[in-house]
């Protein structure tokens, strides 16, 4: 049997940091409100002209170095993003050109905050089927480009960043299972309802490009969906919740993360938390947290990791893997 293993990880955050106090200078909020409701203290913001593919190039290069693979080794590039540089070509194609990985397949996946887990699941399937041996999977966003900075209920939540992994075919288990779900009927609770086909809004700032969210509804659905996908993952692998070494969750809100940890009966020192420094970087958040955990030496080879995410769509998913 063929399995896919994470051979290397990498990540990148834009230089500019925006603290809660910085935000409070132009929107009616406070460090106390943001930190107590979300756990967020600061976030990184892409510079003017700095795009999702710019962030992706850095994260991908670091992951490829860590995995010891060159651009010519890549059979496939998948980018999870909801903030592509341009409408087309895909961010994956732009990234491919900059890496010099000419000829391999390349495409984007849009599953909002679950984008990296969707992309990882697809990469895993390509390797397990024997169609690819080396796959670059990226989660990257410039989400602050979709933020209405005058809207305090959303402006305080999001940040920019990218993470990447290189998956390689291996005879030993790496990714054990992935689980993907969606519920498009709840789309209005978290969305950005303009686009090429539906049309843009000339009467609104930024042509209507802005995140709209019913925060407390999203919170409730997120906790429920994550509970259920975590149970599903354990059951599918015949595992007990105490078998997991590390939880690497999507970083939207510390209270959502704590709820999932409680469900798993895990103490928070076995949960990777970056939301305080990164905010919600959507598709970027899980691979950013994973890379930070690997590079800090917390996550070790052979350990069992549970990755999960929930986002607009709604979409949600998980991956269980032996690192
Ligand atoms: N600063 C100060 N006060 C604020 C702010 C702010 N930034 N934002 C809202 N408030 C006020 C509200 O106006 C409200 O005041 P009122 O009671 O006078 O009306 C009060 O604070 C409470 O507002 P709520 O929205 O009820 O606050 P809540 O405790 O639900 O926290 C939050 C809001 C942080 C957004 C939370 O609901 C949440 O994290 N939701 C989930 C977000 C998420 O997980 N998204 C998923 C992924 S995102 C993606 O896919 C792109």
mmCIF file of C-alpha atoms and ligand atoms in Angstrom:
data_model
loop_
_atom_site.group_PDB
_atom_site.id
_atom_site.type_symbol
_atom_site.label_atom_id
_atom_site.label_comp_id
_atom_site.label_asym_id
_atom_site.label_seq_id
_atom_site.Cartn_x
_atom_site.Cartn_y
_atom_site.Cartn_z
ATOM 1 C CA UNK A 1 0.000 0.000 0.000
ATOM 2 C CA UNK A 2 1.029 3.569 -0.648
ATOM 3 C CA UNK A 3 0.534 6.310 1.938
ATOM 4 C CA UNK A 4 1.310 10.016 1.839
ATOM 5 C CA UNK A 5 3.608 11.481 4.479
ATOM 6 C CA UNK A 6 4.383 15.074 5.325
ATOM 7 C CA UNK A 7 8.045 15.318 4.302
ATOM 8 C CA UNK A 8 8.468 19.010 5.151
ATOM 9 C CA UNK A 9 6.586 22.088 6.333
ATOM 10 C CA UNK A 10 7.039 25.835 5.787
ATOM 11 C CA UNK A 11 5.211 29.070 6.443
ATOM 12 C CA UNK A 12 5.392 32.799 5.922
ATOM 13 C CA UNK A 13 3.811 35.867 7.519
ATOM 14 C CA UNK A 14 3.930 39.373 6.065
ATOM 15 C CA UNK A 15 6.196 41.773 7.982
ATOM 16 C CA UNK A 16 3.618 44.320 9.044
ATOM 17 C CA UNK A 17 1.968 43.596 12.416
ATOM 18 C CA UNK A 18 -1.301 45.223 13.459
ATOM 19 C CA UNK A 19 -1.987 44.994 17.199
ATOM 20 C CA UNK A 20 -5.389 45.304 18.869
ATOM 21 C CA UNK A 21 -4.325 48.732 20.140
ATOM 22 C CA UNK A 22 -3.464 49.783 16.565
ATOM 23 C CA UNK A 23 -6.963 48.726 15.481
ATOM 24 C CA UNK A 24 -8.586 50.603 18.362
ATOM 25 C CA UNK A 25 -7.167 53.822 16.860
ATOM 26 C CA UNK A 26 -9.523 53.653 13.873
ATOM 27 C CA UNK A 27 -12.407 51.380 14.880
ATOM 28 C CA UNK A 28 -14.517 51.426 18.066
ATOM 29 C CA UNK A 29 -12.985 48.443 19.873
ATOM 30 C CA UNK A 30 -10.418 47.578 22.558
ATOM 31 C CA UNK A 31 -7.635 45.104 23.235
ATOM 32 C CA UNK A 32 -9.676 43.851 26.193
ATOM 33 C CA UNK A 33 -12.793 43.108 24.067
ATOM 34 C CA UNK A 34 -10.887 41.397 21.254
ATOM 35 C CA UNK A 35 -8.590 39.334 23.484
ATOM 36 C CA UNK A 36 -11.331 38.154 25.854
ATOM 37 C CA UNK A 37 -13.805 37.272 23.054
ATOM 38 C CA UNK A 38 -11.348 35.730 20.558
ATOM 39 C CA UNK A 39 -7.865 35.270 22.059
ATOM 40 C CA UNK A 40 -6.423 37.467 19.286
ATOM 41 C CA UNK A 41 -3.761 40.054 20.277
ATOM 42 C CA UNK A 42 -2.241 40.893 16.886
ATOM 43 C CA UNK A 43 -2.277 39.852 13.240
ATOM 44 C CA UNK A 44 -0.004 40.248 10.198
ATOM 45 C CA UNK A 45 -1.183 42.320 7.253
ATOM 46 C CA UNK A 46 0.147 42.057 3.693
ATOM 47 C CA UNK A 47 1.821 45.195 2.351
ATOM 48 C CA UNK A 48 0.258 47.065 -0.535
ATOM 49 C CA UNK A 49 0.874 45.000 -3.664
ATOM 50 C CA UNK A 50 1.867 41.900 -1.676
ATOM 51 C CA UNK A 51 -0.330 39.065 -2.916
ATOM 52 C CA UNK A 52 -1.379 35.568 -1.896
ATOM 53 C CA UNK A 53 1.106 34.042 -4.363
ATOM 54 C CA UNK A 54 3.902 36.179 -2.858
ATOM 55 C CA UNK A 55 3.176 34.687 0.577
ATOM 56 C CA UNK A 56 2.843 31.210 -0.967
ATOM 57 C CA UNK A 57 6.262 31.328 -2.666
ATOM 58 C CA UNK A 58 8.017 31.868 0.671
ATOM 59 C CA UNK A 59 6.006 29.197 2.527
ATOM 60 C CA UNK A 60 6.415 26.680 -0.321
ATOM 61 C CA UNK A 61 10.160 27.291 -0.664
ATOM 62 C CA UNK A 62 10.643 26.665 3.054
ATOM 63 C CA UNK A 63 8.562 23.475 2.945
ATOM 64 C CA UNK A 64 10.481 22.199 -0.103
ATOM 65 C CA UNK A 65 13.819 22.915 1.618
ATOM 66 C CA UNK A 66 12.653 21.066 4.735
ATOM 67 C CA UNK A 67 11.509 18.106 2.598
ATOM 68 C CA UNK A 68 14.668 18.136 0.468
ATOM 69 C CA UNK A 69 12.741 18.328 -2.808
ATOM 70 C CA UNK A 70 13.294 20.599 -5.788
ATOM 71 C CA UNK A 71 10.725 22.160 -8.113
ATOM 72 C CA UNK A 72 11.414 19.474 -10.722
ATOM 73 C CA UNK A 73 10.316 16.781 -8.238
ATOM 74 C CA UNK A 74 6.772 18.181 -7.872
ATOM 75 C CA UNK A 75 3.999 16.204 -9.577
ATOM 76 C CA UNK A 76 1.173 18.459 -8.416
ATOM 77 C CA UNK A 77 0.573 21.826 -6.717
ATOM 78 C CA UNK A 78 -2.663 22.501 -4.831
ATOM 79 C CA UNK A 79 -3.388 25.857 -3.204
ATOM 80 C CA UNK A 80 -6.247 26.275 -0.749
ATOM 81 C CA UNK A 81 -7.286 29.925 -0.944
ATOM 82 C CA UNK A 82 -10.324 32.120 -0.957
ATOM 83 C CA UNK A 83 -8.305 35.225 -1.821
ATOM 84 C CA UNK A 84 -6.554 34.384 -5.122
ATOM 85 C CA UNK A 85 -4.259 37.071 -6.602
ATOM 86 C CA UNK A 86 -6.448 37.400 -9.690
ATOM 87 C CA UNK A 87 -9.500 35.618 -11.126
ATOM 88 C CA UNK A 88 -7.367 33.465 -13.377
ATOM 89 C CA UNK A 89 -4.877 31.878 -13.754
ATOM 90 C CA UNK A 90 -5.178 30.160 -10.390
ATOM 91 C CA UNK A 91 -2.789 31.067 -7.575
ATOM 92 C CA UNK A 92 -1.370 27.546 -7.928
ATOM 93 C CA UNK A 93 -0.374 28.319 -11.548
ATOM 94 C CA UNK A 94 1.199 31.635 -10.519
ATOM 95 C CA UNK A 95 3.093 29.813 -7.770
ATOM 96 C CA UNK A 96 4.166 27.061 -10.158
ATOM 97 C CA UNK A 97 5.750 29.585 -12.530
ATOM 98 C CA UNK A 98 7.620 31.296 -9.694
ATOM 99 C CA UNK A 99 8.923 27.998 -8.340
ATOM 100 C CA UNK A 100 9.941 26.884 -11.842
ATOM 101 C CA UNK A 101 7.931 23.664 -11.502
ATOM 102 C CA UNK A 102 6.883 23.692 -15.136
ATOM 103 C CA UNK A 103 4.542 21.062 -16.458
ATOM 104 C CA UNK A 104 3.040 19.534 -13.330
ATOM 105 C CA UNK A 105 -0.680 19.916 -12.552
ATOM 106 C CA UNK A 106 -1.674 22.979 -10.529
ATOM 107 C CA UNK A 107 -5.031 24.183 -9.226
ATOM 108 C CA UNK A 108 -6.735 26.088 -6.410
ATOM 109 C CA UNK A 109 -9.365 24.870 -3.975
ATOM 110 C CA UNK A 110 -11.824 27.336 -2.443
ATOM 111 C CA UNK A 111 -13.320 26.023 0.785
ATOM 112 C CA UNK A 112 -12.879 29.220 2.855
ATOM 113 C CA UNK A 113 -11.198 28.438 6.191
ATOM 114 C CA UNK A 114 -11.241 24.688 5.460
ATOM 115 C CA UNK A 115 -9.245 25.244 2.257
ATOM 116 C CA UNK A 116 -6.024 23.680 3.494
ATOM 117 C CA UNK A 117 -7.777 20.548 4.761
ATOM 118 C CA UNK A 118 -9.635 20.166 1.461
ATOM 119 C CA UNK A 119 -6.342 20.618 -0.444
ATOM 120 C CA UNK A 120 -4.496 18.183 1.832
ATOM 121 C CA UNK A 121 -7.211 15.575 1.378
ATOM 122 C CA UNK A 122 -6.979 15.853 -2.424
ATOM 123 C CA UNK A 123 -3.172 15.658 -2.351
ATOM 124 C CA UNK A 124 -3.403 12.550 -0.176
ATOM 125 C CA UNK A 125 -5.809 10.908 -2.650
ATOM 126 C CA UNK A 126 -3.493 11.619 -5.610
ATOM 127 C CA UNK A 127 -0.611 9.950 -3.799
ATOM 128 C CA UNK A 128 -2.611 6.962 -2.532
ATOM 129 C CA UNK A 129 -3.927 6.315 -6.043
ATOM 130 C CA UNK A 130 -0.371 6.234 -7.387
ATOM 131 C CA UNK A 131 -0.978 9.211 -9.710
ATOM 132 C CA UNK A 132 1.546 11.418 -7.917
ATOM 133 C CA UNK A 133 4.624 10.850 -5.774
ATOM 134 C CA UNK A 134 5.354 14.379 -4.565
ATOM 135 C CA UNK A 135 2.642 16.990 -3.987
ATOM 136 C CA UNK A 136 2.980 20.566 -2.740
ATOM 137 C CA UNK A 137 -0.054 21.600 -0.669
ATOM 138 C CA UNK A 138 -0.391 25.262 0.309
ATOM 139 C CA UNK A 139 -2.923 27.212 2.369
ATOM 140 C CA UNK A 140 -2.518 30.928 1.728
ATOM 141 C CA UNK A 141 -4.602 34.057 2.157
ATOM 142 C CA UNK A 142 -4.581 37.820 2.017
ATOM 143 C CA UNK A 143 -7.881 37.899 3.859
ATOM 144 C CA UNK A 144 -7.458 41.479 5.051
ATOM 145 C CA UNK A 145 -8.174 42.523 1.425
ATOM 146 C CA UNK A 146 -11.768 41.394 2.069
ATOM 147 C CA UNK A 147 -12.079 43.191 5.390
ATOM 148 C CA UNK A 148 -14.228 46.267 5.809
ATOM 149 C CA UNK A 149 -12.019 48.154 8.292
ATOM 150 C CA UNK A 150 -14.976 50.227 9.481
ATOM 151 C CA UNK A 151 -16.956 47.110 10.544
ATOM 152 C CA UNK A 152 -15.731 46.210 14.035
ATOM 153 C CA UNK A 153 -17.505 42.853 14.245
ATOM 154 C CA UNK A 154 -15.286 41.409 11.489
ATOM 155 C CA UNK A 155 -12.297 43.787 11.132
ATOM 156 C CA UNK A 156 -10.715 42.567 14.365
ATOM 157 C CA UNK A 157 -10.713 38.877 13.428
ATOM 158 C CA UNK A 158 -8.628 38.342 10.326
ATOM 159 C CA UNK A 159 -4.977 38.292 9.281
ATOM 160 C CA UNK A 160 -2.768 37.328 6.324
ATOM 161 C CA UNK A 161 -0.324 34.432 6.006
ATOM 162 C CA UNK A 162 0.602 31.182 4.277
ATOM 163 C CA UNK A 163 1.652 27.680 5.202
ATOM 164 C CA UNK A 164 2.729 24.724 3.084
ATOM 165 C CA UNK A 165 3.545 21.052 3.274
ATOM 166 C CA UNK A 166 5.248 18.673 0.852
ATOM 167 C CA UNK A 167 3.534 15.280 0.705
ATOM 168 C CA UNK A 168 5.613 12.321 -0.453
ATOM 169 C CA UNK A 169 4.615 8.755 -1.254
ATOM 170 C CA UNK A 170 5.769 6.299 1.408
ATOM 171 C CA UNK A 171 5.191 2.669 2.323
ATOM 172 C CA UNK A 172 4.680 3.692 5.961
ATOM 173 C CA UNK A 173 1.536 5.386 7.242
ATOM 174 C CA UNK A 174 1.462 9.158 7.223
ATOM 175 C CA UNK A 175 -2.014 10.526 6.587
ATOM 176 C CA UNK A 176 -4.415 7.968 8.088
ATOM 177 C CA UNK A 177 -7.711 9.548 7.059
ATOM 178 C CA UNK A 178 -9.303 12.807 5.968
ATOM 179 C CA UNK A 179 -12.948 13.820 6.405
ATOM 180 C CA UNK A 180 -14.613 16.625 4.445
ATOM 181 C CA UNK A 181 -18.070 18.151 4.891
ATOM 182 C CA UNK A 182 -20.099 21.120 3.688
ATOM 183 C CA UNK A 183 -23.519 22.695 4.193
ATOM 184 C CA UNK A 184 -24.209 25.256 1.492
ATOM 185 C CA UNK A 185 -27.672 25.964 2.931
ATOM 186 C CA UNK A 186 -26.033 28.053 5.661
ATOM 187 C CA UNK A 187 -24.106 30.218 3.222
ATOM 188 C CA UNK A 188 -25.553 33.557 4.372
ATOM 189 C CA UNK A 189 -24.106 33.178 7.878
ATOM 190 C CA UNK A 190 -20.556 33.709 6.624
ATOM 191 C CA UNK A 191 -19.967 34.944 3.105
ATOM 192 C CA UNK A 192 -18.757 37.531 0.661
ATOM 193 C CA UNK A 193 -21.662 37.628 -1.773
ATOM 194 C CA UNK A 194 -20.220 39.396 -4.826
ATOM 195 C CA UNK A 195 -18.243 38.088 -7.786
ATOM 196 C CA UNK A 196 -17.774 37.870 -11.532
ATOM 197 C CA UNK A 197 -20.928 35.915 -12.229
ATOM 198 C CA UNK A 198 -23.197 37.348 -9.503
ATOM 199 C CA UNK A 199 -21.814 40.822 -10.166
ATOM 200 C CA UNK A 200 -19.991 43.422 -8.098
ATOM 201 C CA UNK A 201 -21.661 46.331 -6.255
ATOM 202 C CA UNK A 202 -20.809 49.750 -7.708
ATOM 203 C CA UNK A 203 -22.787 51.371 -4.853
ATOM 204 C CA UNK A 204 -20.593 49.880 -2.098
ATOM 205 C CA UNK A 205 -16.988 50.484 -1.018
ATOM 206 C CA UNK A 206 -14.456 48.026 -2.495
ATOM 207 C CA UNK A 207 -17.176 46.977 -5.007
ATOM 208 C CA UNK A 208 -18.940 45.069 -2.207
ATOM 209 C CA UNK A 209 -15.934 42.830 -1.534
ATOM 210 C CA UNK A 210 -16.175 42.354 2.237
ATOM 211 C CA UNK A 211 -16.697 39.513 4.700
ATOM 212 C CA UNK A 212 -20.165 39.354 6.217
ATOM 213 C CA UNK A 213 -20.674 37.133 9.232
ATOM 214 C CA UNK A 214 -23.303 36.321 11.841
ATOM 215 C CA UNK A 215 -20.615 35.729 14.481
ATOM 216 C CA UNK A 216 -22.523 34.016 17.279
ATOM 217 C CA UNK A 217 -24.376 31.672 14.858
ATOM 218 C CA UNK A 218 -21.086 30.741 13.199
ATOM 219 C CA UNK A 219 -19.596 30.116 16.624
ATOM 220 C CA UNK A 220 -22.351 27.632 17.567
ATOM 221 C CA UNK A 221 -22.270 25.764 14.244
ATOM 222 C CA UNK A 222 -18.453 25.632 14.338
ATOM 223 C CA UNK A 223 -18.328 24.032 17.785
ATOM 224 C CA UNK A 224 -20.998 21.456 16.834
ATOM 225 C CA UNK A 225 -19.490 20.566 13.458
ATOM 226 C CA UNK A 226 -15.980 20.251 14.889
ATOM 227 C CA UNK A 227 -17.213 18.024 17.717
ATOM 228 C CA UNK A 228 -18.872 15.769 15.191
ATOM 229 C CA UNK A 229 -15.934 15.580 12.742
ATOM 230 C CA UNK A 230 -13.514 14.856 15.597
ATOM 231 C CA UNK A 231 -15.726 11.950 16.757
ATOM 232 C CA UNK A 232 -16.010 10.704 13.167
ATOM 233 C CA UNK A 233 -12.223 10.762 12.752
ATOM 234 C CA UNK A 234 -11.554 8.837 15.958
ATOM 235 C CA UNK A 235 -14.229 6.273 15.106
ATOM 236 C CA UNK A 236 -12.974 5.771 11.535
ATOM 237 C CA UNK A 237 -9.534 4.904 12.912
ATOM 238 C CA UNK A 238 -10.666 2.898 15.934
ATOM 239 C CA UNK A 239 -8.953 5.371 18.266
ATOM 240 C CA UNK A 240 -9.638 6.633 21.737
ATOM 241 C CA UNK A 241 -9.539 10.440 22.220
ATOM 242 C CA UNK A 242 -6.546 10.030 24.532
ATOM 243 C CA UNK A 243 -4.449 8.559 21.681
ATOM 244 C CA UNK A 244 -3.978 11.963 19.986
ATOM 245 C CA UNK A 245 -0.618 13.620 20.720
ATOM 246 C CA UNK A 246 -1.402 17.058 19.282
ATOM 247 C CA UNK A 247 -4.480 18.960 18.184
ATOM 248 C CA UNK A 248 -3.676 21.421 15.396
ATOM 249 C CA UNK A 249 -6.900 23.371 14.924
ATOM 250 C CA UNK A 250 -8.004 26.138 12.603
ATOM 251 C CA UNK A 251 -7.254 29.375 14.438
ATOM 252 C CA UNK A 252 -10.464 31.414 14.373
ATOM 253 C CA UNK A 253 -11.249 31.864 18.030
ATOM 254 C CA UNK A 254 -9.554 30.564 21.181
ATOM 255 C CA UNK A 255 -12.939 29.697 22.704
ATOM 256 C CA UNK A 256 -13.788 27.412 19.745
ATOM 257 C CA UNK A 257 -10.353 25.767 20.063
ATOM 258 C CA UNK A 258 -10.868 25.239 23.798
ATOM 259 C CA UNK A 259 -14.268 23.654 23.175
ATOM 260 C CA UNK A 260 -12.722 21.081 20.798
ATOM 261 C CA UNK A 261 -9.875 20.399 23.236
ATOM 262 C CA UNK A 262 -12.421 19.799 25.987
ATOM 263 C CA UNK A 263 -14.297 17.341 23.757
ATOM 264 C CA UNK A 264 -11.003 15.461 23.296
ATOM 265 C CA UNK A 265 -10.216 15.696 27.018
ATOM 266 C CA UNK A 266 -6.922 17.349 26.024
ATOM 267 C CA UNK A 267 -5.106 19.887 28.147
ATOM 268 C CA UNK A 268 -4.302 23.090 26.266
ATOM 269 C CA UNK A 269 -0.579 22.342 26.405
ATOM 270 C CA UNK A 270 -1.182 19.657 23.757
ATOM 271 C CA UNK A 271 -3.004 22.113 21.482
ATOM 272 C CA UNK A 272 -1.122 24.347 19.066
ATOM 273 C CA UNK A 273 -2.375 27.917 19.419
ATOM 274 C CA UNK A 274 -1.272 30.729 17.108
ATOM 275 C CA UNK A 275 -4.515 32.729 16.981
ATOM 276 C CA UNK A 276 -3.086 35.228 19.505
ATOM 277 C CA UNK A 277 -0.345 36.253 17.056
ATOM 278 C CA UNK A 278 -1.894 35.479 13.655
ATOM 279 C CA UNK A 279 -5.639 36.125 13.974
ATOM 280 C CA UNK A 280 -7.774 34.078 11.594
ATOM 281 C CA UNK A 281 -5.730 33.489 8.425
ATOM 282 C CA UNK A 282 -8.396 31.173 6.941
ATOM 283 C CA UNK A 283 -6.710 28.524 4.740
ATOM 284 C CA UNK A 284 -3.326 29.642 6.055
ATOM 285 C CA UNK A 285 -4.014 28.912 9.701
ATOM 286 C CA UNK A 286 -3.624 25.124 10.008
ATOM 287 C CA UNK A 287 -0.363 24.829 8.019
ATOM 288 C CA UNK A 288 1.015 27.936 9.790
ATOM 289 C CA UNK A 289 0.261 26.329 13.177
ATOM 290 C CA UNK A 290 1.709 22.991 12.024
ATOM 291 C CA UNK A 291 4.926 24.591 10.805
ATOM 292 C CA UNK A 292 5.320 26.554 14.015
ATOM 293 C CA UNK A 293 4.784 23.349 16.043
ATOM 294 C CA UNK A 294 7.343 21.422 13.960
ATOM 295 C CA UNK A 295 10.009 24.152 13.958
ATOM 296 C CA UNK A 296 9.648 24.772 17.702
ATOM 297 C CA UNK A 297 10.329 21.061 18.282
ATOM 298 C CA UNK A 298 6.976 20.388 19.915
ATOM 299 C CA UNK A 299 5.680 18.064 17.187
ATOM 300 C CA UNK A 300 8.023 15.094 16.734
ATOM 301 C CA UNK A 301 8.226 12.383 14.078
ATOM 302 C CA UNK A 302 5.973 9.421 14.899
ATOM 303 C CA UNK A 303 3.397 11.461 16.833
ATOM 304 C CA UNK A 304 -0.313 11.360 16.062
ATOM 305 C CA UNK A 305 -1.754 14.712 14.949
ATOM 306 C CA UNK A 306 -5.365 15.750 14.516
ATOM 307 C CA UNK A 307 -5.919 18.706 12.177
ATOM 308 C CA UNK A 308 -9.361 20.329 11.865
ATOM 309 C CA UNK A 309 -11.035 23.403 10.409
ATOM 310 C CA UNK A 310 -14.415 25.081 9.952
ATOM 311 C CA UNK A 311 -15.280 27.959 7.652
ATOM 312 C CA UNK A 312 -17.569 29.704 5.209
ATOM 313 C CA UNK A 313 -19.770 27.516 3.046
ATOM 314 C CA UNK A 314 -20.191 26.143 5.605
ATOM 315 C CA UNK A 315 -17.265 23.785 5.112
ATOM 316 C CA UNK A 316 -15.473 21.720 7.714
ATOM 317 C CA UNK A 317 -13.033 18.856 7.828
ATOM 318 C CA UNK A 318 -10.273 16.993 9.594
ATOM 319 C CA UNK A 319 -7.145 14.973 8.950
ATOM 320 C CA UNK A 320 -5.545 12.398 11.184
ATOM 321 C CA UNK A 321 -1.885 11.746 10.497
ATOM 322 C CA UNK A 322 1.231 10.204 11.898
ATOM 323 C CA UNK A 323 3.868 12.881 11.485
HETATM 324 N N1 LIG B 1 -15.210 45.585 19.746
HETATM 325 C C1 LIG B 1 -16.065 45.936 20.722
HETATM 326 N N2 LIG B 1 -17.350 45.521 20.756
HETATM 327 C C2 LIG B 1 -17.755 44.703 19.753
HETATM 328 C C3 LIG B 1 -16.904 44.309 18.697
HETATM 329 C C4 LIG B 1 -15.583 44.782 18.727
HETATM 330 N N3 LIG B 1 -14.687 44.448 17.776
HETATM 331 N N4 LIG B 1 -17.586 43.519 17.871
HETATM 332 C C5 LIG B 1 -18.823 43.397 18.364
HETATM 333 N N5 LIG B 1 -18.936 44.133 19.503
HETATM 334 C C6 LIG B 1 -20.110 44.273 20.369
HETATM 335 C C7 LIG B 1 -21.389 44.008 19.627
HETATM 336 O O1 LIG B 1 -21.825 45.188 18.967
HETATM 337 C C8 LIG B 1 -22.311 43.571 20.740
HETATM 338 O O2 LIG B 1 -22.760 44.711 21.419
HETATM 339 P P1 LIG B 1 -24.287 44.802 21.933
HETATM 340 O O3 LIG B 1 -24.419 43.692 22.921
HETATM 341 O O4 LIG B 1 -24.343 46.175 22.517
HETATM 342 O O5 LIG B 1 -25.120 44.610 20.705
HETATM 343 C C9 LIG B 1 -21.387 42.808 21.693
HETATM 344 O O6 LIG B 1 -20.056 43.262 21.377
HETATM 345 C C10 LIG B 1 -21.462 41.303 21.545
HETATM 346 O O7 LIG B 1 -21.367 40.938 20.161
HETATM 347 P P2 LIG B 1 -21.452 39.444 19.676
HETATM 348 O O8 LIG B 1 -21.322 39.389 18.195
HETATM 349 O O9 LIG B 1 -22.640 38.775 20.299
HETATM 350 O O10 LIG B 1 -20.123 38.846 20.359
HETATM 351 P P3 LIG B 1 -19.653 37.363 20.490
HETATM 352 O O11 LIG B 1 -19.378 37.080 21.891
HETATM 353 O O12 LIG B 1 -20.505 36.407 19.718
HETATM 354 O O13 LIG B 1 -18.224 37.404 19.757
HETATM 355 C C11 LIG B 1 -17.175 36.779 17.678
HETATM 356 C C12 LIG B 1 -18.149 37.725 18.384
HETATM 357 C C13 LIG B 1 -15.814 36.969 18.285
HETATM 358 C C14 LIG B 1 -17.155 37.147 16.216
HETATM 359 C C15 LIG B 1 -17.624 35.327 17.862
HETATM 360 O O14 LIG B 1 -18.980 35.198 17.632
HETATM 361 C C16 LIG B 1 -16.880 34.365 16.947
HETATM 362 O O15 LIG B 1 -15.693 34.140 17.073
HETATM 363 N N6 LIG B 1 -17.584 33.705 16.001
HETATM 364 C C17 LIG B 1 -16.995 32.691 15.144
HETATM 365 C C18 LIG B 1 -16.106 33.244 14.084
HETATM 366 C C19 LIG B 1 -15.559 32.084 13.268
HETATM 367 O O16 LIG B 1 -15.212 31.054 13.806
HETATM 368 N N7 LIG B 1 -15.541 32.165 11.952
HETATM 369 C C20 LIG B 1 -15.237 30.925 11.228
HETATM 370 C C21 LIG B 1 -14.242 30.967 10.308
HETATM 371 S S1 LIG B 1 -14.100 32.450 9.342
HETATM 372 C C22 LIG B 1 -14.032 32.029 7.651
HETATM 373 O O17 LIG B 1 -14.410 30.970 7.250
HETATM 374 C C23 LIG B 1 -13.585 33.108 6.682
#
